[in-house]
Amino acid sequence: MCGRFTREWTWEQVHAFSQPLVLEHLGQSNLEPNYNVCPTNIIDTLVMGAHGKVRIVPMRWGLIPAWWKKTLKEFKLATFNARSETVTEKATFRSAFRRHRCIIPASGYYEWEDTPSGKQPHYYTRRNGQLLGFAGIWDEWTDPETGEIIKSCAMLITEPSKFAARYHDRMPVILEPSQFEDWLTAKSGIEVLQPAAEEVLQEHAVSRRVNSSRADRNDHALIEKIA
DNA sequence: CCAGACGTTGTT
DNA sequence: GTCTGG
DNA sequence: CCAGACGTTGTT
DNA sequence: GTCTGG
């Protein structure tokens, strides 16, 4: 589970899909129309701010634990995904899970199908066209080389629903808006880290141009259904 | 008590 | 085969 | 996740 | 940061 979340989304959409919450800074957008999310890229996340309001915070996708002492180059783990089953145990994730929750908005995500002619990407979106909200955790790390404070995050993954299992054996944890507040405030625990209900997602094949990391992120073929 | 370690995901 | 870049 | 690169020696 | 070993 990896790839680009390329559909255009707006603050209005974010607001609509997170109704139980009050968003700060509506209208101030650091979002790009098309949004390329790959390991070690910077993505936007929703985190709990002061006064019960939600903030949008850009973070590195690929969690660096606060206790990491060596340089960024020496951190070679793929920590962009965290297994729900073990997130409370792993040294890299456990403190972030307790204190630093986030929601990662995305218009969709990709899985790949192995075919005789090569890898065929499929794009998963919400059936009702709204954004998806992935359960995430984040941490804050100080780069010993520059002193820079780097926020980074990981998305939680779990077993797939039957629908998602067609192309992969894992899927991101997709939260419903009613779950957002308890998640962000750490009132809910691992019990909410379940596969999405069968009726939540839809899927369609997209251009294999998705397979190139150099694809133009404004290329609408990356999310459009192919014949 | 202190010192020291701690690592993930996805593949086939 | 394996690592890097996106 | 996939695609794409991966290269030496000598020398100035 | 937080858990383990001694």
GROMACS .gro file of C-alpha atoms (C1' of nucleotides) in nm:
model
  263
    1MET     CA    1   0.000   0.000   0.000
    2CYS     CA    2   0.170   0.306  -0.121
    3GLY     CA    3   0.146   0.564  -0.387
    4ARG     CA    4  -0.006   0.890  -0.485
    5PHE     CA    5  -0.321   1.048  -0.360
    6THR     CA    6  -0.381   1.268  -0.650
    7ARG     CA    7  -0.736   1.390  -0.654
    8GLU     CA    8  -0.782   1.757  -0.594
    9TRP     CA    9  -0.921   1.843  -0.255
   10THR     CA   10  -1.007   2.166  -0.084
   11TRP     CA   11  -1.043   2.303   0.265
   12GLU     CA   12  -1.417   2.299   0.214
   13GLN     CA   13  -1.398   1.928   0.156
   14VAL     CA   14  -1.180   1.875   0.457
   15HIS     CA   15  -1.424   2.073   0.663
   16ALA     CA   16  -1.720   1.878   0.533
   17PHE     CA   17  -1.562   1.543   0.590
   18SER     CA   18  -1.459   1.625   0.943
   19GLN     CA   19  -1.778   1.783   1.063
   20PRO     CA   20  -1.744   1.699   1.433
   21LEU     CA   21  -1.430   1.908   1.444
   22VAL     CA   22  -1.358   2.274   1.409
   23LEU     CA   23  -1.081   2.345   1.168
   24GLU     CA   24  -0.848   2.635   1.222
   25HIS     CA   25  -0.714   2.842   0.938
   26LEU     CA   26  -0.983   2.757   0.690
   27GLY     CA   27  -0.897   2.915   0.362
   28GLN     CA   28  -0.525   2.919   0.422
   29SER     CA   29  -0.410   2.648   0.195
   30ASN     CA   30  -0.078   2.477   0.173
   31LEU     CA   31  -0.229   2.203  -0.035
   32GLU     CA   32  -0.139   2.137  -0.390
   33PRO     CA   33  -0.409   2.051  -0.641
   34ASN     CA   34  -0.252   1.718  -0.707
   35TYR     CA   35  -0.078   1.551  -0.430
   36ASN     CA   36   0.203   1.306  -0.456
   37VAL     CA   37   0.248   1.093  -0.147
   38CYS     CA   38   0.540   0.858  -0.137
   39PRO     CA   39   0.767   0.742   0.141
   40THR     CA   40   0.980   1.029   0.273
   41ASN     CA   41   0.764   1.290   0.103
   42ILE     CA   42   0.599   1.571   0.292
   43ILE     CA   43   0.225   1.527   0.338
   44ASP     CA   44  -0.045   1.722   0.515
   45THR     CA   45  -0.195   1.579   0.831
   46LEU     CA   46  -0.470   1.680   1.071
   47VAL     CA   47  -0.365   1.700   1.435
   48MET     CA   48  -0.530   1.822   1.752
   49GLY     CA   49  -0.435   2.178   1.830
   50ALA     CA   50  -0.525   2.406   2.118
   51HIS     CA   51  -0.885   2.474   2.222
   52GLY     CA   52  -1.017   2.154   2.070
   53LYS     CA   53  -0.945   2.273   1.720
   54VAL     CA   54  -0.778   2.081   1.446
   55ARG     CA   55  -0.467   2.201   1.272
   56ILE     CA   56  -0.328   2.104   0.939
   57VAL     CA   57   0.038   2.022   0.971
   58PRO     CA   58   0.275   1.912   0.695
   59MET     CA   59   0.497   1.625   0.795
   60ARG     CA   60   0.748   1.385   0.653
   61TRP     CA   61   0.581   1.056   0.572
   62GLY     CA   62   0.806   0.804   0.747
   63LEU     CA   63   0.813   0.834   1.124
   64ILE     CA   64   1.146   0.908   1.290
   65PRO     CA   65   1.119   0.830   1.662
   66ALA     CA   66   1.212   1.111   1.899
   67TRP     CA   67   1.491   0.903   2.050
   68TRP     CA   68   1.681   0.848   1.726
   69LYS     CA   69   2.033   0.980   1.786
   70LYS     CA   70   2.209   0.925   1.456
   71THR     CA   71   2.168   1.116   1.133
   72LEU     CA   72   1.872   1.104   0.899
   73LYS     CA   73   2.080   0.918   0.642
   74GLU     CA   74   2.150   0.646   0.893
   75PHE     CA   75   1.781   0.596   0.959
   76LYS     CA   76   1.699   0.339   0.699
   77LEU     CA   77   1.376   0.189   0.829
   78ALA     CA   78   1.060   0.202   0.625
   79THR     CA   79   0.838   0.356   0.891
   80PHE     CA   80   0.571   0.508   0.669
   81ASN     CA   81   0.334   0.228   0.768
   82ALA     CA   82   0.278   0.095   1.120
   83ARG     CA   83   0.104  -0.235   1.180
   84SER     CA   84  -0.203  -0.190   1.400
   85GLU     CA   85  -0.139  -0.527   1.556
   86THR     CA   86   0.199  -0.424   1.698
   87VAL     CA   87   0.191  -0.045   1.717
   88THR     CA   88   0.168  -0.047   2.097
   89GLU     CA   89   0.475  -0.267   2.131
   90LYS     CA   90   0.726  -0.139   1.880
   91ALA     CA   91   0.980   0.101   2.021
   92THR     CA   92   0.957   0.315   1.709
   93PHE     CA   93   0.584   0.372   1.738
   94ARG     CA   94   0.454   0.308   2.088
   95SER     CA   95   0.503   0.652   2.238
   96ALA     CA   96   0.365   0.821   1.928
   97PHE     CA   97   0.060   0.598   1.946
   98ARG     CA   98  -0.007   0.708   2.302
   99ARG     CA   99   0.040   1.081   2.261
  100HIS     CA  100   0.061   1.190   1.900
  101ARG     CA  101  -0.229   1.097   1.680
  102CYS     CA  102  -0.311   1.237   1.341
  103ILE     CA  103  -0.543   1.185   1.049
  104ILE     CA  104  -0.405   1.173   0.700
  105PRO     CA  105  -0.655   1.298   0.442
  106ALA     CA  106  -0.629   1.140   0.100
  107SER     CA  107  -0.847   1.119  -0.204
  108GLY     CA  108  -0.743   0.759  -0.258
  109TYR     CA  109  -0.467   0.505  -0.257
  110TYR     CA  110  -0.318   0.255  -0.496
  111GLU     CA  111  -0.269  -0.117  -0.499
  112TRP     CA  112  -0.108  -0.319  -0.777
  113GLU     CA  113  -0.226  -0.621  -0.964
  114ASP     CA  114   0.026  -0.858  -1.111
  115THR     CA  115  -0.064  -0.932  -1.470
  116PRO     CA  116   0.124  -1.118  -1.743
  117SER     CA  117   0.193  -0.785  -1.907
  118GLY     CA  118   0.316  -0.611  -1.594
  119LYS     CA  119   0.196  -0.425  -1.284
  120GLN     CA  120  -0.153  -0.283  -1.318
  121PRO     CA  121  -0.232  -0.009  -1.066
  122HIS     CA  122  -0.579   0.022  -0.911
  123TYR     CA  123  -0.703   0.334  -0.738
  124TYR     CA  124  -0.920   0.297  -0.426
  125THR     CA  125  -1.152   0.579  -0.335
  126ARG     CA  126  -1.456   0.632  -0.118
  127ARG     CA  127  -1.781   0.530  -0.283
  128ASN     CA  128  -1.947   0.853  -0.184
  129GLY     CA  129  -1.665   1.056  -0.339
  130GLN     CA  130  -1.552   1.210  -0.012
  131LEU     CA  131  -1.200   1.210   0.115
  132LEU     CA  132  -1.056   0.922   0.310
  133GLY     CA  133  -0.913   0.982   0.656
  134PHE     CA  134  -0.633   0.744   0.741
  135ALA     CA  135  -0.548   0.686   1.106
  136GLY     CA  136  -0.195   0.807   1.167
  137ILE     CA  137   0.059   0.873   1.439
  138TRP     CA  138   0.340   1.126   1.446
  139ASP     CA  139   0.652   1.217   1.635
  140GLU     CA  140   0.896   1.502   1.664
  141TRP     CA  141   1.267   1.451   1.611
  142THR     CA  142   1.558   1.691   1.625
  143ASP     CA  143   1.811   1.651   1.348
  144PRO     CA  144   2.149   1.635   1.526
  145GLU     CA  145   2.323   1.777   1.220
  146THR     CA  146   2.114   2.089   1.177
  147GLY     CA  147   1.916   2.124   1.498
  148GLU     CA  148   1.603   2.130   1.288
  149ILE     CA  149   1.289   1.987   1.447
  150ILE     CA  150   1.130   1.743   1.207
  151LYS     CA  151   0.774   1.624   1.241
  152SER     CA  152   0.708   1.291   1.080
  153CYS     CA  153   0.421   1.049   1.065
  154ALA     CA  154   0.312   0.697   0.981
  155MET     CA  155  -0.021   0.561   0.872
  156LEU     CA  156  -0.171   0.264   1.045
  157ILE     CA  157  -0.241  -0.042   0.840
  158THR     CA  158  -0.448  -0.348   0.913
  159GLU     CA  159  -0.597  -0.658   0.758
  160PRO     CA  160  -0.789  -0.592   0.438
  161SER     CA  161  -1.163  -0.598   0.396
  162LYS     CA  162  -1.277  -0.856   0.142
  163PHE     CA  163  -1.299  -0.580  -0.113
  164ALA     CA  164  -0.947  -0.454  -0.049
  165ALA     CA  165  -0.809  -0.806  -0.031
  166ARG     CA  166  -0.853  -0.851  -0.401
  167TYR     CA  167  -0.523  -0.678  -0.469
  168HIS     CA  168  -0.339  -0.671  -0.141
  169ASP     CA  169  -0.318  -0.836   0.198
  170ARG     CA  170  -0.309  -0.510   0.394
  171MET     CA  171  -0.501  -0.184   0.387
  172PRO     CA  172  -0.485   0.151   0.561
  173VAL     CA  173  -0.706   0.209   0.863
  174ILE     CA  174  -0.982   0.438   0.738
  175LEU     CA  175  -1.158   0.634   1.007
  176GLU     CA  176  -1.512   0.764   0.978
  177PRO     CA  177  -1.572   1.130   1.073
  178SER     CA  178  -1.757   1.016   1.386
  179GLN     CA  179  -1.432   0.856   1.503
  180PHE     CA  180  -1.205   1.149   1.432
  181GLU     CA  181  -1.223   1.332   1.758
  182ASP     CA  182  -1.169   1.031   1.982
  183TRP     CA  183  -0.881   0.924   1.765
  184LEU     CA  184  -0.707   1.262   1.764
  185THR     CA  185  -0.749   1.308   2.136
  186ALA     CA  186  -0.626   0.955   2.208
  187LYS     CA  187  -0.952   0.857   2.372
  188SER     CA  188  -0.983   0.561   2.141
  189GLY     CA  189  -0.728   0.282   2.127
  190ILE     CA  190  -0.640  -0.008   1.906
  191GLU     CA  191  -1.001  -0.125   1.897
  192VAL     CA  192  -1.079   0.128   1.625
  193LEU     CA  193  -0.798   0.003   1.404
  194GLN     CA  194  -1.019  -0.221   1.193
  195PRO     CA  195  -1.059  -0.278   0.822
  196ALA     CA  196  -1.311  -0.051   0.656
  197ALA     CA  197  -1.664  -0.183   0.610
  198GLU     CA  198  -1.724  -0.353   0.277
  199GLU     CA  199  -1.945  -0.073   0.145
  200VAL     CA  200  -1.692   0.205   0.201
  201LEU     CA  201  -1.456   0.171  -0.092
  202GLN     CA  202  -1.469   0.153  -0.467
  203GLU     CA  203  -1.183   0.083  -0.703
  204HIS     CA  204  -1.085   0.128  -1.065
  205ALA     CA  205  -0.784   0.058  -1.283
  206VAL     CA  206  -0.571   0.359  -1.378
  207SER     CA  207  -0.292   0.433  -1.621
  208ARG     CA  208   0.036   0.251  -1.573
  209ARG     CA  209   0.198   0.590  -1.581
  210VAL     CA  210   0.132   0.575  -1.208
  211ASN     CA  211   0.412   0.323  -1.185
  212SER     CA  212   0.679   0.576  -1.260
  213SER     CA  213   0.787   0.787  -0.968
  214ARG     CA  214   0.867   1.057  -1.221
  215ALA     CA  215   0.510   1.081  -1.342
  216ASP     CA  216   0.371   1.430  -1.369
  217ARG     CA  217   0.171   1.486  -1.054
  218ASN     CA  218  -0.075   1.701  -1.246
  219ASP     CA  219  -0.151   1.417  -1.485
  220HIS     CA  220  -0.518   1.336  -1.437
  221ALA     CA  221  -0.469   0.995  -1.593
  222LEU     CA  222  -0.310   0.896  -1.263
  223ILE     CA  223  -0.652   0.879  -1.102
  224GLU     CA  224  -0.890   0.839  -1.395
  225LYS     CA  225  -1.054   0.513  -1.486
  226ILE     CA  226  -0.911   0.344  -1.791
  227ALA     CA  227  -1.117   0.147  -2.037
  228DC     C1'  228   1.856   0.348   4.073
  229DC     C1'  229   2.127   0.412   3.605
  230DA     C1'  230   2.285   0.257   3.146
  231DG     C1'  231   2.182   0.102   2.729
  232DA     C1'  232   1.907  -0.057   2.379
  233DC     C1'  233   1.536   0.024   2.095
  234DG     C1'  234   1.460  -0.049   1.486
  235DT     C1'  235   0.943  -0.091   0.999
  236DT     C1'  236   0.709  -0.208   0.569
  237DG     C1'  237   0.656  -0.427   0.152
  238DT     C1'  238   0.787  -0.809  -0.165
  239DT     C1'  239   0.848  -1.366  -0.337
  240DG     C1'  240   2.094  -0.865  -0.695
  241DT     C1'  241   2.031  -0.443  -0.450
  242DC     C1'  242   1.997   0.022  -0.360
  243DT     C1'  243   1.796   0.490  -0.457
  244DG     C1'  244   1.448   0.825  -0.590
  245DG     C1'  245   0.993   0.971  -0.610
  246DC     C1'  246   0.493   0.055  -0.402
  247DC     C1'  247   0.757   0.061  -0.894
  248DA     C1'  248   1.125   0.215  -1.209
  249DG     C1'  249   1.571   0.279  -1.294
  250DA     C1'  250   2.039   0.285  -1.210
  251DC     C1'  251   2.420   0.037  -1.092
  252DG     C1'  252   3.056   0.136  -1.388
  253DT     C1'  253   3.662   0.146  -1.351
  254DT     C1'  254   4.132   0.335  -1.419
  255DG     C1'  255   4.444   0.684  -1.515
  256DT     C1'  256   4.521   1.184  -1.519
  257DT     C1'  257   4.491   1.751  -1.466
  258DG     C1'  258   1.052   0.855   2.496
  259DT     C1'  259   1.027   0.413   2.734
  260DC     C1'  260   1.130  -0.040   2.843
  261DT     C1'  261   1.470  -0.397   3.000
  262DG     C1'  262   1.862  -0.577   3.249
  263DG     C1'  263   2.146  -0.573   3.625
   0.00000   0.00000   0.00000
